[in-house]
Amino acid sequence: MNTLSRRGFLAASAATLSVAAVPSLLLPVRPARADGHKVITAAKRVIEVKGKAANVFGLTQDDGSSGLVMNAGENFRVRLKNLIGEPTVIHWHGLTPPWQQDGVAGISQDPIPDGGSHDYDFPVARPGTFWMHSHFGLQEQLMLAAPLIVRDPAEAGQDVQEVVVLFHDFTFRDPQEILTELKAGGHDMGAMQAPAPAAGGHEGHNMSGMAMGSGQMNHGGMNMGGMQMGGQVGGMAHLQDVQYDALLANDRTLDDPEVFSIEPGGRVRLRLINGAASTNMWLDLGKLQGKLIAVDGMPVEPIDGSRFEFAVAQRLDIIVEVPKEASAWPVFAVQEGGRMRTGIVLAAKGASVGKLADMADEDFPAVGVELEQKLRAAKPLSEKAATREHTMMLGEGPNYVWTLDGAMHGADTPLAVKSGDRFELTFMNHTTMSHPMHLHGHHFQVVAINGKRFAGALRDSVLVPANMGMVTIAFDADNAGKWALHCHHLYHMAGGMMTSLAYDA
Ligand SMILES: [Cu+2]
């Protein structure tokens, strides 16, 4: 737990410890620099978590603002500088650049050496809530991530306050040590609360159903507290396999949350990013009601609610009509299968923000596909029969091996695709954990869950439930190149759950 013992941070100085101020993520659109590139610097920084200094990374502009805000129709013209003390590569999650600018080590770009920089320049047509994060090693766990907001110029005149929140799961431990321990079979003991049955009528806990198949015993020291009846198939799901010290919202815990000053009776657009390394969450609006208008930056037919499933790497855009009462309104993100939470506060001027507990009153269930099944794309893909189909097996083996179609890291065989294909890809999950699957370079539509077809959301990251959960996505092969396809759970990806697809124009 010694915060200064972690790899790469031995040199953290007293000087850097004094600049823990957290810049607001309400970023103005800034004019381009003279050379045409906005500079984003990947660097070390120190934040405070639960009263202790934490050495993490960050992605900031010269004015200290985190990430980037731009307008659709502009070019993403960025000079990325690397000052983190080791090589890195940053991926622009949700954008669809030419593949050479997608920022994935081993697929599209060699890591930028420490002290080096790399320029990016490509048009961005589509607005949305996106993000940027390291795609090299385990740096994402160390918060090498930031918002990437592409505003719609057509919405510029609207009287809506934008609130951007990047959520994270934080540990004082060295991520490499966590991975080594996972591989050794000593599962990090997850939250020990017995989770409540999922909302929506699961059968509840059936202890006689907890015997695991022999192929699923590879997680030595099985943490039964993290097990629960979950998923749509009714099997036993294994939830978090990493125990975190805190969840963060814009770098902060609920001991000292970011407070956004809002207008009573006004309208707020929450742009929410689950930037966690491995924690699926529930977005909990507390006493507020919201209207979900986009997932992963892509518009959906609006859905009203106060709790939304929020898997790793996903984004939620939620419109909140703030009550006229001059009060403070916390917005929480809660871990699945437990009650650890973080959040921000929307507060009218002068309203007092009371003490907020960093634990919810109850355990939250497993995140599944309850919301996914309800989502409908505002602009679905054109009606077209699949020209190519594939069923991809999500598998696991001993010693924290995670596979796609039986291979780790794609075994260097990209999935075959042809330009112009309407590809339907079915993820079939043969493991005891859910997997947030992410395809680079394309937006896909969710077109079936467990074989039941519907015109679901367009997105870039979808959760495939544990124990034979089946999700089918469709996309048009309209962005030739070599693209990563992987589980966004950082340790699963490191454990092999990654492949690629490739095609020529
Ligand atoms: Cu996974």
Tab-separated table of N, CA, C and O in Angstrom, residues 262-266 287-288 321-329 346-352:
chain	number	residue	atom	x	y	z
A	262	ILE	N	-25.250	24.504	-10.824
A	262	ILE	CA	-26.291	24.423	-11.853
A	262	ILE	C	-27.449	25.366	-11.515
A	262	ILE	O	-27.632	25.807	-10.385
A	263	GLU	N	-28.211	25.622	-12.545
A	263	GLU	CA	-29.354	26.528	-12.476
A	263	GLU	C	-30.585	25.721	-12.041
A	263	GLU	O	-30.947	24.763	-12.725
A	264	PRO	N	-31.243	26.082	-10.935
A	264	PRO	CA	-32.493	25.371	-10.615
A	264	PRO	C	-33.473	25.517	-11.778
A	264	PRO	O	-33.593	26.597	-12.348
A	265	GLY	N	-34.109	24.433	-12.142
A	265	GLY	CA	-35.030	24.458	-13.275
A	265	GLY	C	-34.340	24.369	-14.616
A	265	GLY	O	-34.992	24.343	-15.647
A	266	GLY	N	-33.014	24.317	-14.600
A	266	GLY	CA	-32.264	24.262	-15.858
A	266	GLY	C	-32.128	22.841	-16.389
A	266	GLY	O	-32.663	21.885	-15.826
A	287	LYS	N	-31.976	11.010	-6.537
A	287	LYS	CA	-33.370	11.495	-6.537
A	287	LYS	C	-33.773	12.071	-7.889
A	287	LYS	O	-34.927	12.447	-8.097
A	288	LEU	N	-32.825	12.199	-8.794
A	288	LEU	CA	-33.129	12.781	-10.096
A	288	LEU	C	-33.659	11.716	-11.065
A	288	LEU	O	-33.388	10.534	-10.915
A	321	GLU	N	-33.485	17.248	-16.267
A	321	GLU	CA	-34.189	18.509	-16.007
A	321	GLU	C	-34.057	18.746	-14.517
A	321	GLU	O	-34.640	18.038	-13.705
A	322	VAL	N	-33.281	19.746	-14.150
A	322	VAL	CA	-33.007	19.976	-12.737
A	322	VAL	C	-34.261	20.545	-12.065
A	322	VAL	O	-34.875	21.471	-12.598
A	323	PRO	N	-34.654	19.988	-10.920
A	323	PRO	CA	-35.832	20.531	-10.217
A	323	PRO	C	-35.634	22.007	-9.858
A	323	PRO	O	-34.506	22.479	-9.757
A	324	LYS	N	-36.749	22.700	-9.664
A	324	LYS	CA	-36.677	24.137	-9.374
A	324	LYS	C	-36.167	24.419	-7.973
A	324	LYS	O	-35.665	25.505	-7.687
A	325	GLU	N	-36.310	23.432	-7.127
A	325	GLU	CA	-35.856	23.552	-5.740
A	325	GLU	C	-34.346	23.831	-5.703
A	325	GLU	O	-33.572	23.158	-6.371
A	326	ALA	N	-33.948	24.845	-4.930
A	326	ALA	CA	-32.522	25.188	-4.841
A	326	ALA	C	-31.826	24.201	-3.924
A	326	ALA	O	-31.705	24.412	-2.719
A	327	SER	N	-31.382	23.107	-4.501
A	327	SER	CA	-30.846	22.020	-3.686
A	327	SER	C	-29.610	21.422	-4.358
A	327	SER	O	-29.154	21.914	-5.385
A	328	ALA	N	-29.074	20.389	-3.736
A	328	ALA	CA	-27.907	19.698	-4.297
A	328	ALA	C	-28.307	18.280	-4.678
A	328	ALA	O	-29.007	17.604	-3.933
A	329	TRP	N	-27.862	17.849	-5.856
A	329	TRP	CA	-28.286	16.571	-6.418
A	329	TRP	C	-27.076	15.722	-6.766
A	329	TRP	O	-26.440	15.939	-7.795
A	346	LEU	N	-24.522	17.946	-8.552
A	346	LEU	CA	-25.090	19.104	-9.238
A	346	LEU	C	-25.732	19.953	-8.155
A	346	LEU	O	-26.603	19.478	-7.432
A	347	ALA	N	-25.312	21.191	-8.012
A	347	ALA	CA	-25.804	21.986	-6.883
A	347	ALA	C	-26.200	23.388	-7.313
A	347	ALA	O	-25.466	24.062	-8.046
A	348	ALA	N	-27.355	23.814	-6.858
A	348	ALA	CA	-27.773	25.205	-7.057
A	348	ALA	C	-26.883	26.087	-6.203
A	348	ALA	O	-26.352	25.661	-5.182
A	349	LYS	N	-26.716	27.332	-6.658
A	349	LYS	CA	-25.877	28.267	-5.905
A	349	LYS	C	-26.368	28.369	-4.468
A	349	LYS	O	-27.549	28.538	-4.218
A	350	GLY	N	-25.478	28.244	-3.533
A	350	GLY	CA	-25.843	28.416	-2.137
A	350	GLY	C	-26.392	27.161	-1.477
A	350	GLY	O	-26.519	27.099	-0.260
A	351	ALA	N	-26.733	26.146	-2.267
A	351	ALA	CA	-27.259	24.909	-1.678
A	351	ALA	C	-26.137	24.206	-0.928
A	351	ALA	O	-24.991	24.209	-1.364
A	352	SER	N	-26.470	23.617	0.197
A	352	SER	CA	-25.414	22.931	0.943
A	352	SER	C	-25.307	21.492	0.457
A	352	SER	O	-26.307	20.819	0.216
